[in-house]
Coordinates of C-alpha atoms in Angstrom, one line a residue:
M1 CA 0.0 0.1 0.0
T2 CA 1.4 3.4 -1.0
L3 CA 2.0 6.2 1.6
K4 CA -0.5 8.4 -0.5
R5 CA -3.2 5.8 -0.3
L6 CA -2.6 5.1 3.4
C7 CA -3.0 8.9 4.2
L8 CA -6.2 9.1 2.1
I9 CA -7.8 6.1 3.9
T10 CA -6.7 7.5 7.3
T11 CA -8.2 10.9 6.4
A12 CA -11.4 9.1 5.5
A13 CA -11.5 7.3 8.9
V14 CA -11.2 10.6 10.7
L15 CA -14.0 12.1 8.7
L16 CA -16.2 9.3 9.6
G17 CA -15.1 9.0 13.1
T18 CA -15.3 5.3 12.9
S19 CA -13.3 2.4 11.6
L20 CA -13.6 1.4 7.9
N21 CA -14.1 -2.2 9.1
A22 CA -17.0 -1.3 11.3
M23 CA -19.3 -2.5 8.5
T24 CA -18.5 -4.5 5.4
V25 CA -20.2 -3.5 2.0
S26 CA -22.4 -6.6 2.1
E27 CA -23.5 -5.7 5.6
A28 CA -24.2 -2.1 4.5
E29 CA -26.4 -3.4 1.7
A30 CA -28.3 -5.5 4.1
A31 CA -28.7 -2.5 6.4
L32 CA -30.5 -0.6 3.6
H33 CA -33.6 -2.7 4.6
S34 CA -33.2 -1.7 8.2
N35 CA -35.8 0.5 10.1
K36 CA -33.1 2.0 12.1
Q37 CA -31.8 5.4 10.9
S38 CA -28.5 5.0 12.6
E39 CA -27.8 1.7 10.7
I40 CA -28.6 3.4 7.3
F41 CA -26.5 6.3 8.3
Q42 CA -23.5 3.7 9.1
A43 CA -24.1 2.1 5.8
Y44 CA -23.9 5.4 4.0
D45 CA -20.6 6.1 5.6
T46 CA -19.4 2.6 4.6
F47 CA -20.4 3.0 1.0
K48 CA -18.6 6.4 0.9
A49 CA -15.4 4.8 2.3
A50 CA -15.7 2.0 -0.2
Y51 CA -16.1 4.4 -3.1
M52 CA -12.9 6.2 -2.1
D53 CA -11.1 2.8 -2.0
A54 CA -12.4 1.7 -5.3
T55 CA -11.4 5.0 -6.9
M56 CA -7.8 4.7 -5.7
E57 CA -7.8 0.9 -7.0
G58 CA -9.3 1.8 -10.2
D59 CA -12.0 -0.9 -9.8
T60 CA -15.1 -0.1 -11.8
A61 CA -17.1 -2.9 -10.5
K62 CA -16.5 -1.9 -6.8
K63 CA -17.0 1.8 -7.7
R64 CA -20.4 1.0 -9.1
R65 CA -21.5 -1.0 -6.1
A66 CA -20.3 1.7 -3.8
L67 CA -22.0 4.4 -5.8
E68 CA -25.3 2.4 -5.9
G69 CA -25.0 2.2 -2.1
I70 CA -24.4 5.8 -1.6
V71 CA -27.4 6.8 -3.8
A72 CA -29.8 4.3 -2.0
S73 CA -28.7 5.0 1.5
G74 CA -28.5 8.8 0.9
S75 CA -31.9 8.9 -0.6
A76 CA -33.3 7.1 2.3
L77 CA -31.8 9.6 4.7
H78 CA -33.0 12.5 2.6
I79 CA -29.4 13.6 1.8
D80 CA -28.5 15.3 -1.5
V81 CA -26.6 12.6 -3.5
S82 CA -27.2 14.2 -6.9
D83 CA -23.4 14.4 -7.5
Y84 CA -23.0 10.7 -6.8
S85 CA -26.0 9.8 -9.0
R86 CA -24.4 11.7 -11.9
K87 CA -21.1 9.9 -11.3
L88 CA -22.9 6.5 -11.4
K89 CA -24.6 7.4 -14.8
T90 CA -21.1 8.0 -16.3
L91 CA -19.8 4.4 -15.4
P92 CA -19.9 1.9 -18.3
A93 CA -22.7 -0.8 -18.1
P94 CA -21.7 -3.9 -16.1
E95 CA -20.8 -6.9 -18.1
P96 CA -23.4 -9.7 -18.1
K97 CA -22.4 -12.6 -15.9
T98 CA -22.2 -16.0 -17.4
V99 CA -23.9 -18.6 -15.2
P100 CA -23.1 -22.3 -15.9
A101 CA -26.1 -24.6 -16.5
P102 CA -26.7 -26.9 -13.4
A103 CA -26.0 -30.6 -13.9
A104 CA -29.6 -31.6 -12.9
A105 CA -32.6 -29.5 -12.0
P106 CA -33.4 -29.9 -8.5
E107 CA -36.9 -30.8 -7.3
P108 CA -38.8 -27.5 -6.8
E109 CA -39.3 -26.8 -3.2
A110 CA -42.6 -25.7 -1.8
E111 CA -42.5 -21.9 -1.9
T112 CA -43.0 -20.2 1.4
P113 CA -46.0 -17.8 1.1
K114 CA -45.0 -14.2 1.8
V115 CA -47.2 -12.7 4.4
K116 CA -47.8 -9.1 3.9
A117 CA -47.7 -7.0 7.2
P118 CA -51.0 -5.5 7.9
S119 CA -51.2 -1.8 7.5
I120 CA -52.4 0.1 10.5
K121 CA -54.1 3.5 9.9
G122 CA -52.7 5.8 12.5
Q123 CA -55.0 7.8 14.6
N124 CA -55.1 11.7 14.4
R125 CA -53.3 13.3 17.4
L126 CA -53.9 16.6 19.0
E127 CA -50.5 18.2 19.2
E128 CA -51.3 21.6 20.7
V129 CA -54.0 23.9 22.0
E130 CA -53.5 27.5 22.5
W131 CA -55.5 30.7 22.9
D132 CA -55.3 33.4 20.1
S133 CA -57.2 36.6 20.6
G134 CA -60.0 34.9 22.5
N135 CA -60.3 32.0 20.1
L136 CA -59.1 28.4 20.9
V137 CA -56.8 27.0 18.2
F138 CA -56.3 23.3 17.9
H139 CA -53.3 21.9 16.1
F140 CA -53.4 18.3 14.9
E141 CA -50.9 15.9 13.4
K142 CA -53.0 15.2 10.4
P143 CA -55.7 17.3 8.3
L144 CA -59.3 17.1 9.6
S145 CA -62.3 16.1 7.3
N146 CA -65.8 17.4 7.7
R147 CA -66.8 14.1 9.3
D148 CA -64.2 14.5 12.0
V149 CA -66.0 17.4 13.7
N150 CA -69.4 17.4 15.2
F151 CA -70.9 20.4 17.1
F152 CA -74.1 20.8 19.1
K153 CA -75.4 22.9 22.0
L154 CA -77.6 22.3 25.1
K155 CA -79.5 24.9 26.9
K156 CA -79.7 23.9 30.6
S157 CA -82.7 24.8 32.8
G158 CA -82.7 27.7 35.2
K159 CA -79.4 29.4 36.3
H160 CA -77.1 26.7 34.8
G161 CA -77.0 28.4 31.4
Y162 CA -75.7 26.9 28.2
R163 CA -73.4 24.2 27.3
Y164 CA -71.6 23.9 23.9
V165 CA -70.1 20.6 22.8
L166 CA -67.6 19.8 20.0
D167 CA -66.7 16.2 19.4
I168 CA -63.5 15.8 17.4
H169 CA -62.3 12.4 15.9
A170 CA -58.7 12.3 17.3
V171 CA -56.7 11.3 20.4
L172 CA -55.0 13.2 23.3
D173 CA -51.6 12.3 24.4
K174 CA -51.5 14.6 27.4
S175 CA -54.1 16.5 29.5
H176 CA -54.8 20.2 29.1
T177 CA -56.1 22.8 31.5
L178 CA -58.0 25.6 29.9
T179 CA -59.8 28.5 31.5
H180 CA -61.4 31.8 30.5
R181 CA -62.8 34.5 32.9
E182 CA -66.0 34.8 30.7
L183 CA -66.7 31.0 30.9
K184 CA -67.9 28.9 33.8
R185 CA -65.9 25.9 32.6
I186 CA -63.9 24.5 29.8
S187 CA -63.4 20.8 29.5
L188 CA -61.2 18.9 27.0
T189 CA -61.2 15.2 27.5
Q190 CA -60.8 11.9 25.7
Y191 CA -64.5 11.2 25.7
K192 CA -64.3 7.9 23.7
P193 CA -61.1 5.9 22.5
Q194 CA -61.1 8.0 19.2
T195 CA -63.2 11.0 20.1
I196 CA -62.0 14.2 22.0
R197 CA -64.7 16.2 23.5
L198 CA -64.6 20.0 24.1
V199 CA -67.2 21.4 26.4
L200 CA -67.8 25.2 26.9
E201 CA -70.2 26.2 29.7
S202 CA -71.5 29.7 29.9
S203 CA -74.2 31.6 31.9
K204 CA -75.2 33.3 28.6
A205 CA -75.6 32.4 25.0
L206 CA -72.5 32.5 22.9
P207 CA -72.0 32.8 19.1
V208 CA -70.0 29.6 19.0
R209 CA -68.7 28.6 15.5
F210 CA -65.7 26.7 14.3
A211 CA -63.4 26.7 11.1
K212 CA -61.0 24.2 10.1
V213 CA -58.1 24.6 7.7
E214 CA -56.0 21.4 7.1
K215 CA -54.5 20.5 10.4
T216 CA -55.9 23.4 12.4
L217 CA -59.3 23.8 14.0
T218 CA -60.3 27.3 15.4
V219 CA -63.3 27.6 17.8
R220 CA -64.7 31.1 18.0
A221 CA -67.1 32.0 20.9
G222 CA -67.0 35.8 20.9
L223 CA -64.7 36.0 23.8
S224 CA -62.3 38.7 24.8
G225 CA -58.6 38.2 24.1
V226 CA -57.6 38.3 27.7
T227 CA -57.4 34.7 29.2
S228 CA -57.1 33.8 32.8
P229 CA -54.7 32.0 32.8
K230 CA -53.4 31.4 29.3
H231 CA -53.3 27.9 28.1
V232 CA -51.4 25.9 30.8
P233 CA -50.8 22.3 29.9
V234 CA -50.5 19.9 32.8
A235 CA -46.9 18.9 33.1
S236 CA -46.0 15.4 31.9
P237 CA -42.7 13.7 32.8
G238 CA -41.4 14.7 29.4
Q239 CA -42.2 18.3 30.0
A240 CA -40.6 18.1 33.5
R241 CA -37.3 16.9 31.8
N242 CA -37.4 19.9 29.4
K243 CA -36.4 22.2 32.2
E244 CA -33.0 20.4 32.3
R245 CA -32.5 20.7 28.5
V246 CA -30.6 23.8 27.2
I247 CA -31.1 25.0 23.6
V248 CA -29.2 27.7 21.9
I249 CA -30.8 29.6 19.1
D250 CA -28.4 31.5 16.8
P251 CA -29.9 34.3 14.6
G252 CA -27.3 34.4 11.8
H253 CA -25.2 37.5 10.9
G254 CA -25.8 40.7 12.7
G255 CA -24.1 44.1 13.1
K256 CA -21.6 44.9 10.2
D257 CA -22.6 41.5 8.7
G258 CA -26.1 42.1 7.4
G259 CA -26.3 38.8 5.5
A260 CA -28.3 38.7 2.3
V261 CA -30.5 41.7 1.2
G262 CA -33.4 40.5 -0.9
H263 CA -36.9 41.4 -2.3
N264 CA -38.2 44.8 -0.9
R265 CA -34.8 45.4 0.6
Y266 CA -35.6 43.0 3.4
K267 CA -32.4 42.1 5.5
E268 CA -31.6 38.6 6.5
K269 CA -30.1 39.6 9.8
E270 CA -33.4 41.4 10.8
I271 CA -35.7 38.5 9.7
V272 CA -33.8 35.7 11.5
L273 CA -33.4 37.7 14.6
S274 CA -37.3 38.2 14.8
L275 CA -37.9 34.5 14.1
A276 CA -35.3 33.5 16.7
A277 CA -37.0 35.5 19.3
K278 CA -40.4 33.9 18.5
T279 CA -38.8 30.4 18.5
A280 CA -37.2 31.0 21.9
S281 CA -40.5 32.2 23.4
R282 CA -42.2 28.9 22.0
L283 CA -39.5 26.7 23.5
R284 CA -39.7 28.4 26.8
E285 CA -43.4 27.9 27.0
R286 CA -42.7 24.2 26.7
G287 CA -40.4 24.4 29.6
Y288 CA -36.9 24.5 28.0
T289 CA -34.1 26.7 29.0
V290 CA -33.2 28.8 25.9
Y291 CA -30.4 31.2 25.1
M292 CA -29.9 33.3 22.1
T293 CA -26.4 34.1 20.7
R294 CA -27.6 37.6 20.0
S295 CA -30.7 39.5 21.0
N296 CA -30.0 42.7 19.1
D297 CA -28.2 43.8 16.0
K298 CA -24.5 43.1 16.9
F299 CA -21.8 41.3 15.1
I300 CA -20.6 37.9 16.5
K301 CA -17.7 35.9 15.1
L302 CA -18.7 32.5 13.8
R303 CA -16.5 30.5 16.1
N304 CA -17.9 32.5 19.1
R305 CA -21.4 31.3 18.4
T306 CA -20.8 27.6 19.0
G307 CA -18.3 28.6 21.8
Y308 CA -21.2 30.3 23.4
A309 CA -23.4 27.2 23.1
N310 CA -20.6 25.0 24.5
K311 CA -20.2 27.4 27.5
K312 CA -23.9 27.1 28.2
K313 CA -23.6 23.2 27.9
A314 CA -26.4 23.3 25.4
D315 CA -28.1 20.1 24.3
L316 CA -28.9 21.6 20.9
F317 CA -27.7 24.3 18.7
I318 CA -30.0 25.8 15.9
S319 CA -28.7 28.6 13.6
L320 CA -31.3 30.4 11.5
H321 CA -30.5 32.0 8.1
A322 CA -32.2 33.1 4.9
N323 CA -31.0 31.9 1.6
A324 CA -30.4 34.0 -1.5
V325 CA -29.7 33.7 -5.2
P326 CA -28.7 36.2 -8.0
K327 CA -31.5 38.3 -9.4
S328 CA -31.5 36.2 -12.6
K329 CA -32.7 33.2 -10.6
A330 CA -34.8 35.0 -7.9
R331 CA -38.2 33.8 -9.2
K332 CA -37.2 30.2 -9.5
A333 CA -35.3 29.5 -6.2
Y334 CA -37.4 29.0 -3.1
G335 CA -38.0 26.5 -0.4
I336 CA -36.9 25.5 3.2
E337 CA -33.7 23.6 3.7
T338 CA -32.1 22.3 6.9
Y339 CA -28.3 21.4 6.9
F340 CA -26.2 19.3 9.3
L341 CA -22.4 19.6 9.4
S342 CA -20.6 17.2 7.2
P343 CA -17.4 17.1 5.1
S344 CA -19.5 16.3 2.0
R345 CA -19.7 19.2 -0.4
S346 CA -22.5 18.9 -2.9
K347 CA -22.7 21.9 -5.3
R348 CA -26.0 23.2 -3.7
A349 CA -24.6 22.8 -0.2
T350 CA -21.2 24.4 -1.2
N351 CA -23.1 27.4 -2.7
A352 CA -25.2 27.8 0.4
A353 CA -22.3 27.5 2.7
A354 CA -20.2 30.0 0.8
L355 CA -23.0 32.7 1.5
E356 CA -23.0 32.0 5.2
N357 CA -19.2 31.6 5.6
K358 CA -18.0 34.6 3.7
A359 CA -18.3 37.0 6.7
E360 CA -15.2 35.6 8.3
V361 CA -12.7 33.9 6.1
E362 CA -10.2 34.1 9.0
D363 CA -12.4 31.8 11.0
M364 CA -11.6 29.1 8.5
D365 CA -7.9 29.7 9.0
F366 CA -8.4 29.6 12.7
Y367 CA -9.9 26.2 12.7
G368 CA -7.7 24.9 9.9
K369 CA -8.3 21.7 8.0
S370 CA -6.9 19.4 10.8
T371 CA -9.3 21.0 13.4
F372 CA -12.3 20.7 11.0
L373 CA -11.6 17.0 10.6
N374 CA -11.1 16.4 14.3
V375 CA -14.3 17.9 15.4
L376 CA -16.4 15.6 13.2
N377 CA -17.5 12.2 14.4
S378 CA -20.1 9.8 13.2
E379 CA -22.1 10.0 16.5
K380 CA -22.5 13.8 16.3
I381 CA -23.3 13.6 12.6
V382 CA -26.0 11.0 13.0
A383 CA -27.6 13.1 15.9
S384 CA -27.5 16.3 14.0
H385 CA -29.0 14.5 11.0
K386 CA -31.9 13.2 13.1
L387 CA -32.4 16.7 14.5
A388 CA -32.5 18.2 11.0
I389 CA -35.0 15.8 9.8
D390 CA -37.4 16.4 12.8
L391 CA -37.0 20.2 12.5
Q392 CA -37.6 20.1 8.7
S393 CA -40.7 17.8 8.8
S394 CA -42.3 19.7 11.7
V395 CA -41.8 23.2 10.2
L396 CA -43.4 22.0 6.9
S397 CA -46.3 20.4 8.7
S398 CA -46.9 23.6 10.6
L399 CA -46.7 26.0 7.7
R400 CA -48.7 23.8 5.4
A401 CA -51.6 23.9 7.8
R402 CA -52.0 27.7 6.9
Y403 CA -50.0 28.2 3.7
K404 CA -50.1 26.8 0.1
E405 CA -47.0 26.1 -2.0
V406 CA -44.6 25.6 0.9
K407 CA -41.7 23.9 -0.6
D408 CA -39.6 21.1 0.9
A409 CA -36.0 21.7 -0.4
G410 CA -34.7 18.9 1.7
V411 CA -32.3 18.0 4.5
R412 CA -28.7 18.3 3.3
E413 CA -25.2 17.9 4.6
G414 CA -22.8 20.8 4.1
P415 CA -19.6 22.4 5.4
F416 CA -21.0 25.3 7.4
W417 CA -18.3 26.9 9.6
V418 CA -20.9 28.3 12.2
L419 CA -21.6 24.6 13.1
V420 CA -17.9 23.7 13.5
G421 CA -16.8 23.2 17.1
A422 CA -20.3 22.6 18.6
Q423 CA -20.1 19.8 21.1
M424 CA -23.9 19.0 20.8
P425 CA -26.2 18.2 17.8
A426 CA -26.1 21.3 15.6
V427 CA -28.1 22.3 12.5
L428 CA -28.4 25.3 10.2
V429 CA -31.9 26.1 8.9
E430 CA -32.4 28.1 5.8
I431 CA -35.8 29.4 6.5
G432 CA -36.5 30.4 2.8
F433 CA -35.1 32.5 0.0
I434 CA -35.1 36.2 0.7
T435 CA -34.7 36.9 -2.9
H436 CA -37.9 35.2 -4.0
P437 CA -40.8 37.7 -4.4
K438 CA -43.4 35.6 -2.6
E439 CA -41.3 33.7 -0.2
A440 CA -39.5 36.9 1.0
V441 CA -42.8 38.6 1.9
R442 CA -43.7 35.4 3.8
I443 CA -40.6 35.1 6.0
H444 CA -40.9 38.8 6.8
S445 CA -44.4 38.4 8.0
N446 CA -45.1 38.0 11.7
T447 CA -47.7 35.4 11.1
Y448 CA -45.6 33.2 8.9
Q449 CA -42.8 33.5 11.5
D450 CA -45.3 32.4 14.2
Y451 CA -46.1 29.2 12.4
F452 CA -42.5 28.7 11.6
A453 CA -41.5 29.1 15.2
R454 CA -44.3 26.6 16.4
G455 CA -42.8 24.1 13.8
L456 CA -39.3 24.5 15.1
A457 CA -40.5 24.1 18.7
E458 CA -42.5 20.9 17.7
G459 CA -39.5 19.6 15.8
V460 CA -37.4 19.9 19.1
E461 CA -40.0 18.0 21.0
R462 CA -40.1 15.3 18.5
Y463 CA -36.4 15.0 18.5
F464 CA -36.1 14.5 22.3
A465 CA -39.1 12.2 22.3
K466 CA -37.2 9.8 19.9
N467 CA -33.8 10.3 21.4
R468 CA -34.1 10.1 25.1

């Protein structure tokens, strides 16, 4: 083995943070059928190492096998593998294998019938209830149909007043305490195994009505916007644990580094600061301890952002940014992306990273190539990737409950220097394209930011629920 080849393989091992012998290519191919995301991610790393090895050996057959594995595992993980896919298409077609005829045909064995696993239709789950200007707003995991909601009212005799009942085809996973000074009682219970019942009791008649849009149900009863108290969920064991979890939200850019300037002269640094504050508020409502790297318009070096998170012993680091493209492409480029730190450099990731990294080129010199390699390990990459998936899916779910044409631009891996040095799962969320006429107006809107912040908070909840 040449010294050059040994150095390359050693570098690959450092990048992956694991031994190249941790999983064979055959085991990696078997892992593609696994339900465990960590196993598929390990397979993805194995295929990438095998591809590097095959490239140095000049073995086309091994290279094809590795590339096929990279594309399959990367697609399952929602990683951008378009570059590898293009390389696979450039390889010559494999030569057909010649299979010698058997000496004698064996007796056919009785074929074991394949049993198809039954599909279980999931129940709709109530994710959150909140007061909004005197209206009760319910957020569900799945869209509601007309048949899922049934409303009726009862007039009680004498001084007992009126009772308004709303039955919803869904399930509760936690209890809720709801009160309002203008109502005698509000009850939200699991009335039947698949039916939630909301009861509003009042001493006077109320103009109760409801409206549903996708996954959101709003109940209006002509109540004032002041609640007493505001929605207070009963603490579950999971919520109690939230108090011990620390999250750092990083609004990108700031001060002399304005970030991108887009449609209507909107500034990236201002938009992400506003969204960060809303996200921090949402998370604090859920019991988390939250810090922001900046709460005003000031410049912070890239390395100091993750340094701050490390100092606070954060469990998660979430950096918020807005994407941008040249004016000639402004009307075509839009969508939400979430990145996790990885040495991989697809063209799209490299372009996005270049915009976010350009403020401080000296930070790259500060870390240096060796430091960049050392801070990466497979465990943190896997955890960051899981967090990215949960945030991306939850944000899309929240926004699509209110808005149309919300584009999923994917979960991607990329070399973002603001994430380098983080000692916890860390991601960078590109909240949309500030250069796109429609999307820029949305991300600048307070209402859109509210839904976005709700999605980020829900994504954090999902991540911790799956990775206790």
